[in-house]
């Protein structure tokens, strides 16, 4: 699939002047970002730069204090808007797995389509098993979360989000809990989603992941997008001194 620029493609998400503070601490300071349909956008930057908060604002888990977030042309940051219909169309995978401990793996994946989308129990379980198999977890379908490794639980969380057939996926450090040998399996899933045209916005500390999978990389610093561009430019020839310093620290730590 050939990626198109935001000007050539249909814009799925547009952020204009997004501002968010917690008490006296500014976390997002005037974010402007366009996400074209089918594009994959990576958010990089130091811990506390605003990456996770930005994703939570897009999914309406955090209200913005100012600014606009357009989803298919509708300002979803408008006060009083019912967030549930929007969340059904935007999948999110968190750093923590948030699985139901009393449910099997398959039931964790199937509960959303059953309760929210009205899919029958048998169909939801069948679809859930298919999704788990794609993520290499078919043989663990009847297990419970506490019987899985952290990496396996993260893959279940991804399957649960995908089972809702979202139009956009928000991914917050999805490889952080994975053993190195499992990262490739998850990247294969994300790569397949990209090839199928899934729009994705993800925060990561894994620079190789960002460079490989993204169409655009945004470097956040103190709640602002300090630099934005294609991965080869950001990682190969960053223009901003703070971007260069951040990537040098990452390189020294062996993460790039």
PDB file of C-alpha atoms in Angstrom:
ATOM      1  CA  UNK A   1       0.000   0.000   0.000  1.00  0.00           C
ATOM      2  CA  UNK A   2       1.433   3.364  -1.001  1.00  0.00           C
ATOM      3  CA  UNK A   3       1.211   6.019   1.685  1.00  0.00           C
ATOM      4  CA  UNK A   4      -0.226   9.382   0.727  1.00  0.00           C
ATOM      5  CA  UNK A   5       0.545  12.731   2.240  1.00  0.00           C
ATOM      6  CA  UNK A   6      -2.135  14.315   4.448  1.00  0.00           C
ATOM      7  CA  UNK A   7      -2.799  16.884   1.721  1.00  0.00           C
ATOM      8  CA  UNK A   8      -3.428  14.150  -0.882  1.00  0.00           C
ATOM      9  CA  UNK A   9      -5.332  11.734   1.351  1.00  0.00           C
ATOM     10  CA  UNK A  10      -8.534  12.099   3.322  1.00  0.00           C
ATOM     11  CA  UNK A  11      -7.824  13.401   6.801  1.00  0.00           C
ATOM     12  CA  UNK A  12      -9.128  11.104   9.521  1.00  0.00           C
ATOM     13  CA  UNK A  13      -7.981  13.145  12.523  1.00  0.00           C
ATOM     14  CA  UNK A  14      -7.091  16.819  12.773  1.00  0.00           C
ATOM     15  CA  UNK A  15      -5.830  18.426  15.963  1.00  0.00           C
ATOM     16  CA  UNK A  16      -5.811  22.182  16.271  1.00  0.00           C
ATOM     17  CA  UNK A  17      -4.332  24.013  19.254  1.00  0.00           C
ATOM     18  CA  UNK A  18      -4.886  21.120  21.657  1.00  0.00           C
ATOM     19  CA  UNK A  19      -4.023  22.192  25.179  1.00  0.00           C
ATOM     20  CA  UNK A  20      -4.145  20.094  28.343  1.00  0.00           C
ATOM     21  CA  UNK A  21      -2.935  20.784  31.879  1.00  0.00           C
ATOM     22  CA  UNK A  22      -3.038  18.886  35.132  1.00  0.00           C
ATOM     23  CA  UNK A  23      -3.281  21.454  37.908  1.00  0.00           C
ATOM     24  CA  UNK A  24      -0.442  23.900  37.186  1.00  0.00           C
ATOM     25  CA  UNK A  25       1.465  21.541  34.888  1.00  0.00           C
ATOM     26  CA  UNK A  26       0.997  21.986  31.153  1.00  0.00           C
ATOM     27  CA  UNK A  27       1.104  18.575  29.444  1.00  0.00           C
ATOM     28  CA  UNK A  28      -0.034  19.468  25.915  1.00  0.00           C
ATOM     29  CA  UNK A  29       0.768  22.955  24.710  1.00  0.00           C
ATOM     30  CA  UNK A  30      -0.932  23.774  21.420  1.00  0.00           C
ATOM     31  CA  UNK A  31      -0.721  20.494  19.488  1.00  0.00           C
ATOM     32  CA  UNK A  32      -1.437  20.709  15.751  1.00  0.00           C
ATOM     33  CA  UNK A  33      -1.400  17.401  13.890  1.00  0.00           C
ATOM     34  CA  UNK A  34      -3.024  15.895  10.801  1.00  0.00           C
ATOM     35  CA  UNK A  35      -3.513  12.127  10.532  1.00  0.00           C
ATOM     36  CA  UNK A  36      -4.482  10.934   7.077  1.00  0.00           C
ATOM     37  CA  UNK A  37      -6.600   7.849   6.544  1.00  0.00           C
ATOM     38  CA  UNK A  38      -4.350   4.811   6.342  1.00  0.00           C
ATOM     39  CA  UNK A  39      -1.294   6.577   7.721  1.00  0.00           C
ATOM     40  CA  UNK A  40       0.780   5.488  10.699  1.00  0.00           C
ATOM     41  CA  UNK A  41       2.060   8.262  12.963  1.00  0.00           C
ATOM     42  CA  UNK A  42       4.737   7.654  15.621  1.00  0.00           C
ATOM     43  CA  UNK A  43       5.032   9.870  18.694  1.00  0.00           C
ATOM     44  CA  UNK A  44       8.509   9.866  20.190  1.00  0.00           C
ATOM     45  CA  UNK A  45      10.096  11.836  23.003  1.00  0.00           C
ATOM     46  CA  UNK A  46      11.208  11.555  26.593  1.00  0.00           C
ATOM     47  CA  UNK A  47       8.909  10.285  29.313  1.00  0.00           C
ATOM     48  CA  UNK A  48       6.588  13.096  30.335  1.00  0.00           C
ATOM     49  CA  UNK A  49       6.656  14.802  26.942  1.00  0.00           C
ATOM     50  CA  UNK A  50       2.898  14.316  26.470  1.00  0.00           C
ATOM     51  CA  UNK A  51       2.702  11.281  24.184  1.00  0.00           C
ATOM     52  CA  UNK A  52       0.334   9.155  26.278  1.00  0.00           C
ATOM     53  CA  UNK A  53      -1.833  12.130  27.232  1.00  0.00           C
ATOM     54  CA  UNK A  54      -2.233  13.026  23.567  1.00  0.00           C
ATOM     55  CA  UNK A  55      -3.507   9.515  22.797  1.00  0.00           C
ATOM     56  CA  UNK A  56      -5.890   9.628  25.760  1.00  0.00           C
ATOM     57  CA  UNK A  57      -7.288  12.958  24.551  1.00  0.00           C
ATOM     58  CA  UNK A  58      -7.929  11.542  21.078  1.00  0.00           C
ATOM     59  CA  UNK A  59      -9.849   8.650  22.654  1.00  0.00           C
ATOM     60  CA  UNK A  60     -11.738  11.097  24.912  1.00  0.00           C
ATOM     61  CA  UNK A  61     -10.378   9.503  28.076  1.00  0.00           C
ATOM     62  CA  UNK A  62      -9.041  12.940  28.986  1.00  0.00           C
ATOM     63  CA  UNK A  63     -10.961  16.123  28.167  1.00  0.00           C
ATOM     64  CA  UNK A  64      -8.922  18.839  26.503  1.00  0.00           C
ATOM     65  CA  UNK A  65      -8.784  22.251  28.130  1.00  0.00           C
ATOM     66  CA  UNK A  66      -8.630  24.068  24.813  1.00  0.00           C
ATOM     67  CA  UNK A  67      -8.406  23.333  21.106  1.00  0.00           C
ATOM     68  CA  UNK A  68     -10.195  21.049  18.670  1.00  0.00           C
ATOM     69  CA  UNK A  69      -9.900  17.387  17.683  1.00  0.00           C
ATOM     70  CA  UNK A  70     -11.735  16.600  14.456  1.00  0.00           C
ATOM     71  CA  UNK A  71     -12.610  12.975  13.691  1.00  0.00           C
ATOM     72  CA  UNK A  72     -14.032  12.625  10.186  1.00  0.00           C
ATOM     73  CA  UNK A  73     -14.647  16.365  10.272  1.00  0.00           C
ATOM     74  CA  UNK A  74     -16.560  16.399  13.584  1.00  0.00           C
ATOM     75  CA  UNK A  75     -15.057  18.149  16.603  1.00  0.00           C
ATOM     76  CA  UNK A  76     -15.087  15.354  19.180  1.00  0.00           C
ATOM     77  CA  UNK A  77     -13.513  17.619  21.812  1.00  0.00           C
ATOM     78  CA  UNK A  78     -16.718  19.645  21.987  1.00  0.00           C
ATOM     79  CA  UNK A  79     -17.937  19.759  25.606  1.00  0.00           C
ATOM     80  CA  UNK A  80     -20.978  17.609  26.266  1.00  0.00           C
ATOM     81  CA  UNK A  81     -20.368  15.208  23.383  1.00  0.00           C
ATOM     82  CA  UNK A  82     -21.215  11.576  24.188  1.00  0.00           C
ATOM     83  CA  UNK A  83     -17.827   9.804  23.968  1.00  0.00           C
ATOM     84  CA  UNK A  84     -19.115   6.239  23.644  1.00  0.00           C
ATOM     85  CA  UNK A  85     -19.954   6.266  19.908  1.00  0.00           C
ATOM     86  CA  UNK A  86     -16.509   7.720  19.190  1.00  0.00           C
ATOM     87  CA  UNK A  87     -14.696   5.174  21.354  1.00  0.00           C
ATOM     88  CA  UNK A  88     -16.394   2.355  19.465  1.00  0.00           C
ATOM     89  CA  UNK A  89     -14.616   3.577  16.343  1.00  0.00           C
ATOM     90  CA  UNK A  90     -11.215   4.216  17.945  1.00  0.00           C
ATOM     91  CA  UNK A  91      -9.363   1.260  19.428  1.00  0.00           C
ATOM     92  CA  UNK A  92      -6.758   1.806  22.125  1.00  0.00           C
ATOM     93  CA  UNK A  93      -4.139  -0.475  23.597  1.00  0.00           C
ATOM     94  CA  UNK A  94      -2.626   0.726  26.867  1.00  0.00           C
ATOM     95  CA  UNK A  95       0.714   0.164  28.554  1.00  0.00           C
ATOM     96  CA  UNK A  96      -1.111  -1.917  31.160  1.00  0.00           C
ATOM     97  CA  UNK A  97      -3.176  -4.801  29.870  1.00  0.00           C
ATOM     98  CA  UNK A  98      -6.423  -4.187  31.810  1.00  0.00           C
ATOM     99  CA  UNK A  99      -7.720  -7.703  31.167  1.00  0.00           C
ATOM    100  CA  UNK A 100     -10.601  -9.175  33.176  1.00  0.00           C
ATOM    101  CA  UNK A 101      -8.881 -11.707  35.473  1.00  0.00           C
ATOM    102  CA  UNK A 102     -12.007 -13.856  35.945  1.00  0.00           C
ATOM    103  CA  UNK A 103     -12.524 -14.354  32.197  1.00  0.00           C
ATOM    104  CA  UNK A 104     -10.732 -16.637  29.768  1.00  0.00           C
ATOM    105  CA  UNK A 105      -8.589 -15.133  27.050  1.00  0.00           C
ATOM    106  CA  UNK A 106     -11.293 -15.732  24.440  1.00  0.00           C
ATOM    107  CA  UNK A 107     -14.003 -14.196  26.609  1.00  0.00           C
ATOM    108  CA  UNK A 108     -11.803 -11.133  27.176  1.00  0.00           C
ATOM    109  CA  UNK A 109     -11.618 -10.648  23.418  1.00  0.00           C
ATOM    110  CA  UNK A 110     -15.283 -11.477  22.754  1.00  0.00           C
ATOM    111  CA  UNK A 111     -16.936  -9.365  25.448  1.00  0.00           C
ATOM    112  CA  UNK A 112     -16.676  -6.055  23.561  1.00  0.00           C
ATOM    113  CA  UNK A 113     -18.347  -7.264  20.341  1.00  0.00           C
ATOM    114  CA  UNK A 114     -21.020  -9.028  22.428  1.00  0.00           C
ATOM    115  CA  UNK A 115     -21.880  -6.187  24.794  1.00  0.00           C
ATOM    116  CA  UNK A 116     -21.259  -3.182  22.562  1.00  0.00           C
ATOM    117  CA  UNK A 117     -21.781  -4.358  18.997  1.00  0.00           C
ATOM    118  CA  UNK A 118     -24.510  -6.931  19.668  1.00  0.00           C
ATOM    119  CA  UNK A 119     -22.631  -9.840  18.106  1.00  0.00           C
ATOM    120  CA  UNK A 120     -23.897 -13.276  19.150  1.00  0.00           C
ATOM    121  CA  UNK A 121     -21.901 -15.183  21.756  1.00  0.00           C
ATOM    122  CA  UNK A 122     -20.925 -17.948  19.345  1.00  0.00           C
ATOM    123  CA  UNK A 123     -19.877 -15.529  16.607  1.00  0.00           C
ATOM    124  CA  UNK A 124     -17.945 -13.322  19.019  1.00  0.00           C
ATOM    125  CA  UNK A 125     -16.047 -16.338  20.373  1.00  0.00           C
ATOM    126  CA  UNK A 126     -15.330 -17.606  16.866  1.00  0.00           C
ATOM    127  CA  UNK A 127     -14.052 -14.199  15.745  1.00  0.00           C
ATOM    128  CA  UNK A 128     -12.078 -13.850  18.979  1.00  0.00           C
ATOM    129  CA  UNK A 129     -10.375 -17.186  18.476  1.00  0.00           C
ATOM    130  CA  UNK A 130      -9.468 -16.227  14.918  1.00  0.00           C
ATOM    131  CA  UNK A 131      -7.931 -12.967  16.148  1.00  0.00           C
ATOM    132  CA  UNK A 132      -6.007 -14.752  18.901  1.00  0.00           C
ATOM    133  CA  UNK A 133      -4.675 -17.255  16.381  1.00  0.00           C
ATOM    134  CA  UNK A 134      -3.384 -14.398  14.216  1.00  0.00           C
ATOM    135  CA  UNK A 135      -1.445 -13.158  17.234  1.00  0.00           C
ATOM    136  CA  UNK A 136      -0.010 -16.577  18.002  1.00  0.00           C
ATOM    137  CA  UNK A 137      -2.267 -17.255  20.983  1.00  0.00           C
ATOM    138  CA  UNK A 138      -4.743 -19.767  19.599  1.00  0.00           C
ATOM    139  CA  UNK A 139      -3.486 -22.481  21.903  1.00  0.00           C
ATOM    140  CA  UNK A 140      -4.001 -20.217  24.937  1.00  0.00           C
ATOM    141  CA  UNK A 141      -7.616 -19.358  24.110  1.00  0.00           C
ATOM    142  CA  UNK A 142      -9.037 -21.064  27.224  1.00  0.00           C
ATOM    143  CA  UNK A 143      -6.340 -19.806  29.601  1.00  0.00           C
ATOM    144  CA  UNK A 144      -6.859 -17.009  32.119  1.00  0.00           C
ATOM    145  CA  UNK A 145      -4.763 -13.824  32.231  1.00  0.00           C
ATOM    146  CA  UNK A 146      -2.773 -14.875  35.309  1.00  0.00           C
ATOM    147  CA  UNK A 147      -1.677 -17.988  33.406  1.00  0.00           C
ATOM    148  CA  UNK A 148      -0.049 -15.883  30.680  1.00  0.00           C
ATOM    149  CA  UNK A 149       3.231 -14.060  30.454  1.00  0.00           C
ATOM    150  CA  UNK A 150       3.225 -10.283  30.254  1.00  0.00           C
ATOM    151  CA  UNK A 151       3.909 -10.419  26.543  1.00  0.00           C
ATOM    152  CA  UNK A 152       1.037 -12.792  25.982  1.00  0.00           C
ATOM    153  CA  UNK A 153      -1.301 -10.569  27.975  1.00  0.00           C
ATOM    154  CA  UNK A 154      -0.316  -7.605  25.814  1.00  0.00           C
ATOM    155  CA  UNK A 155      -1.147  -9.547  22.672  1.00  0.00           C
ATOM    156  CA  UNK A 156      -4.536 -10.421  24.150  1.00  0.00           C
ATOM    157  CA  UNK A 157      -5.108  -6.714  24.786  1.00  0.00           C
ATOM    158  CA  UNK A 158      -4.291  -5.971  21.137  1.00  0.00           C
ATOM    159  CA  UNK A 159      -6.650  -8.732  19.984  1.00  0.00           C
ATOM    160  CA  UNK A 160      -9.410  -7.359  22.208  1.00  0.00           C
ATOM    161  CA  UNK A 161      -9.091  -3.932  20.626  1.00  0.00           C
ATOM    162  CA  UNK A 162      -8.969  -5.273  17.072  1.00  0.00           C
ATOM    163  CA  UNK A 163     -12.059  -7.405  17.691  1.00  0.00           C
ATOM    164  CA  UNK A 164     -14.114  -4.206  17.770  1.00  0.00           C
ATOM    165  CA  UNK A 165     -13.174  -3.465  14.133  1.00  0.00           C
ATOM    166  CA  UNK A 166     -11.935   0.053  14.882  1.00  0.00           C
ATOM    167  CA  UNK A 167     -11.324   2.657  12.192  1.00  0.00           C
ATOM    168  CA  UNK A 168      -8.293   4.007  14.079  1.00  0.00           C
ATOM    169  CA  UNK A 169      -5.874   2.305  16.462  1.00  0.00           C
ATOM    170  CA  UNK A 170      -4.102   4.171  19.260  1.00  0.00           C
ATOM    171  CA  UNK A 171      -1.129   2.254  20.650  1.00  0.00           C
ATOM    172  CA  UNK A 172       0.626   3.309  23.841  1.00  0.00           C
ATOM    173  CA  UNK A 173       3.987   1.558  24.272  1.00  0.00           C
ATOM    174  CA  UNK A 174       2.615  -1.741  22.998  1.00  0.00           C
ATOM    175  CA  UNK A 175       6.033  -3.432  22.939  1.00  0.00           C
ATOM    176  CA  UNK A 176       7.031  -2.344  26.436  1.00  0.00           C
ATOM    177  CA  UNK A 177       5.963  -5.627  28.081  1.00  0.00           C
ATOM    178  CA  UNK A 178       7.163  -7.948  25.351  1.00  0.00           C
ATOM    179  CA  UNK A 179      10.212 -10.169  25.451  1.00  0.00           C
ATOM    180  CA  UNK A 180      12.556  -9.356  22.530  1.00  0.00           C
ATOM    181  CA  UNK A 181      11.702 -12.556  20.657  1.00  0.00           C
ATOM    182  CA  UNK A 182       7.988 -11.662  20.713  1.00  0.00           C
ATOM    183  CA  UNK A 183       8.316  -8.111  19.388  1.00  0.00           C
ATOM    184  CA  UNK A 184       8.593  -9.339  15.805  1.00  0.00           C
ATOM    185  CA  UNK A 185       5.276 -11.168  16.062  1.00  0.00           C
ATOM    186  CA  UNK A 186       3.487  -8.026  17.173  1.00  0.00           C
ATOM    187  CA  UNK A 187       5.220  -5.950  14.500  1.00  0.00           C
ATOM    188  CA  UNK A 188       3.977  -8.427  11.908  1.00  0.00           C
ATOM    189  CA  UNK A 189       0.409  -7.821  13.106  1.00  0.00           C
ATOM    190  CA  UNK A 190       0.831  -4.036  13.019  1.00  0.00           C
ATOM    191  CA  UNK A 191       2.481  -4.237   9.604  1.00  0.00           C
ATOM    192  CA  UNK A 192      -0.467  -6.265   8.340  1.00  0.00           C
ATOM    193  CA  UNK A 193      -2.890  -3.689   9.704  1.00  0.00           C
ATOM    194  CA  UNK A 194      -0.970  -0.939   7.942  1.00  0.00           C
ATOM    195  CA  UNK A 195      -1.042  -2.829   4.654  1.00  0.00           C
ATOM    196  CA  UNK A 196      -4.791  -3.258   5.102  1.00  0.00           C
ATOM    197  CA  UNK A 197      -5.178   0.513   5.453  1.00  0.00           C
ATOM    198  CA  UNK A 198      -5.600   0.883   9.226  1.00  0.00           C
ATOM    199  CA  UNK A 199      -4.994   4.398  10.525  1.00  0.00           C
ATOM    200  CA  UNK A 200      -2.674   4.249  13.541  1.00  0.00           C
ATOM    201  CA  UNK A 201      -1.207   6.691  16.023  1.00  0.00           C
ATOM    202  CA  UNK A 202       1.268   5.258  18.502  1.00  0.00           C
ATOM    203  CA  UNK A 203       3.610   6.367  21.266  1.00  0.00           C
ATOM    204  CA  UNK A 204       6.850   4.487  21.692  1.00  0.00           C
ATOM    205  CA  UNK A 205      10.351   4.511  23.166  1.00  0.00           C
ATOM    206  CA  UNK A 206      11.410   1.871  20.631  1.00  0.00           C
ATOM    207  CA  UNK A 207      12.994   3.910  17.864  1.00  0.00           C
ATOM    208  CA  UNK A 208      13.604   0.973  15.519  1.00  0.00           C
ATOM    209  CA  UNK A 209       9.888   0.190  15.735  1.00  0.00           C
ATOM    210  CA  UNK A 210       9.012   3.815  14.923  1.00  0.00           C
ATOM    211  CA  UNK A 211      11.439   3.977  12.024  1.00  0.00           C
ATOM    212  CA  UNK A 212      10.215   0.742  10.495  1.00  0.00           C
ATOM    213  CA  UNK A 213       6.458   1.070  10.731  1.00  0.00           C
ATOM    214  CA  UNK A 214       5.584   4.772  10.594  1.00  0.00           C
ATOM    215  CA  UNK A 215       4.837   7.130   7.732  1.00  0.00           C
ATOM    216  CA  UNK A 216       5.441  10.192   9.903  1.00  0.00           C
ATOM    217  CA  UNK A 217       7.381  10.679  13.144  1.00  0.00           C
ATOM    218  CA  UNK A 218       6.564  13.455  15.620  1.00  0.00           C
ATOM    219  CA  UNK A 219       9.112  14.396  18.270  1.00  0.00           C
ATOM    220  CA  UNK A 220       7.380  15.793  21.367  1.00  0.00           C
ATOM    221  CA  UNK A 221       9.147  17.996  23.881  1.00  0.00           C
ATOM    222  CA  UNK A 222       7.379  19.610  26.837  1.00  0.00           C
ATOM    223  CA  UNK A 223       3.960  19.073  25.309  1.00  0.00           C
ATOM    224  CA  UNK A 224       4.782  20.439  21.874  1.00  0.00           C
ATOM    225  CA  UNK A 225       5.526  18.786  18.550  1.00  0.00           C
ATOM    226  CA  UNK A 226       9.008  20.179  18.102  1.00  0.00           C
ATOM    227  CA  UNK A 227       9.761  18.343  14.861  1.00  0.00           C
ATOM    228  CA  UNK A 228       7.672  16.316  12.414  1.00  0.00           C
ATOM    229  CA  UNK A 229       8.660  14.454   9.275  1.00  0.00           C
ATOM    230  CA  UNK A 230       9.230  11.126   7.527  1.00  0.00           C
ATOM    231  CA  UNK A 231      11.199   8.578   9.587  1.00  0.00           C
ATOM    232  CA  UNK A 232      14.327   8.690   7.429  1.00  0.00           C
ATOM    233  CA  UNK A 233      14.547  12.450   7.894  1.00  0.00           C
ATOM    234  CA  UNK A 234      13.820  12.481  11.627  1.00  0.00           C
ATOM    235  CA  UNK A 235      16.213   9.657  12.437  1.00  0.00           C
ATOM    236  CA  UNK A 236      18.786  10.332   9.721  1.00  0.00           C
ATOM    237  CA  UNK A 237      18.897  14.121   9.559  1.00  0.00           C
ATOM    238  CA  UNK A 238      16.960  15.764  12.412  1.00  0.00           C
ATOM    239  CA  UNK A 239      16.840  19.540  12.161  1.00  0.00           C
ATOM    240  CA  UNK A 240      16.092  20.518  15.746  1.00  0.00           C
ATOM    241  CA  UNK A 241      18.942  20.419  18.295  1.00  0.00           C
ATOM    242  CA  UNK A 242      16.649  18.878  20.928  1.00  0.00           C
ATOM    243  CA  UNK A 243      15.648  16.118  18.526  1.00  0.00           C
ATOM    244  CA  UNK A 244      19.319  15.395  17.825  1.00  0.00           C
ATOM    245  CA  UNK A 245      20.139  15.328  21.543  1.00  0.00           C
ATOM    246  CA  UNK A 246      17.229  12.988  22.300  1.00  0.00           C
ATOM    247  CA  UNK A 247      18.170  10.573  19.529  1.00  0.00           C
ATOM    248  CA  UNK A 248      21.801  10.634  20.641  1.00  0.00           C
ATOM    249  CA  UNK A 249      20.763   9.623  24.150  1.00  0.00           C
ATOM    250  CA  UNK A 250      18.634   6.846  22.684  1.00  0.00           C
ATOM    251  CA  UNK A 251      21.556   5.685  20.527  1.00  0.00           C
ATOM    252  CA  UNK A 252      23.889   5.689  23.523  1.00  0.00           C
ATOM    253  CA  UNK A 253      21.352   3.559  25.385  1.00  0.00           C
ATOM    254  CA  UNK A 254      21.333   1.060  22.511  1.00  0.00           C
ATOM    255  CA  UNK A 255      17.699   1.636  21.498  1.00  0.00           C
ATOM    256  CA  UNK A 256      18.335   2.876  17.957  1.00  0.00           C
TER     257      UNK A 256
END
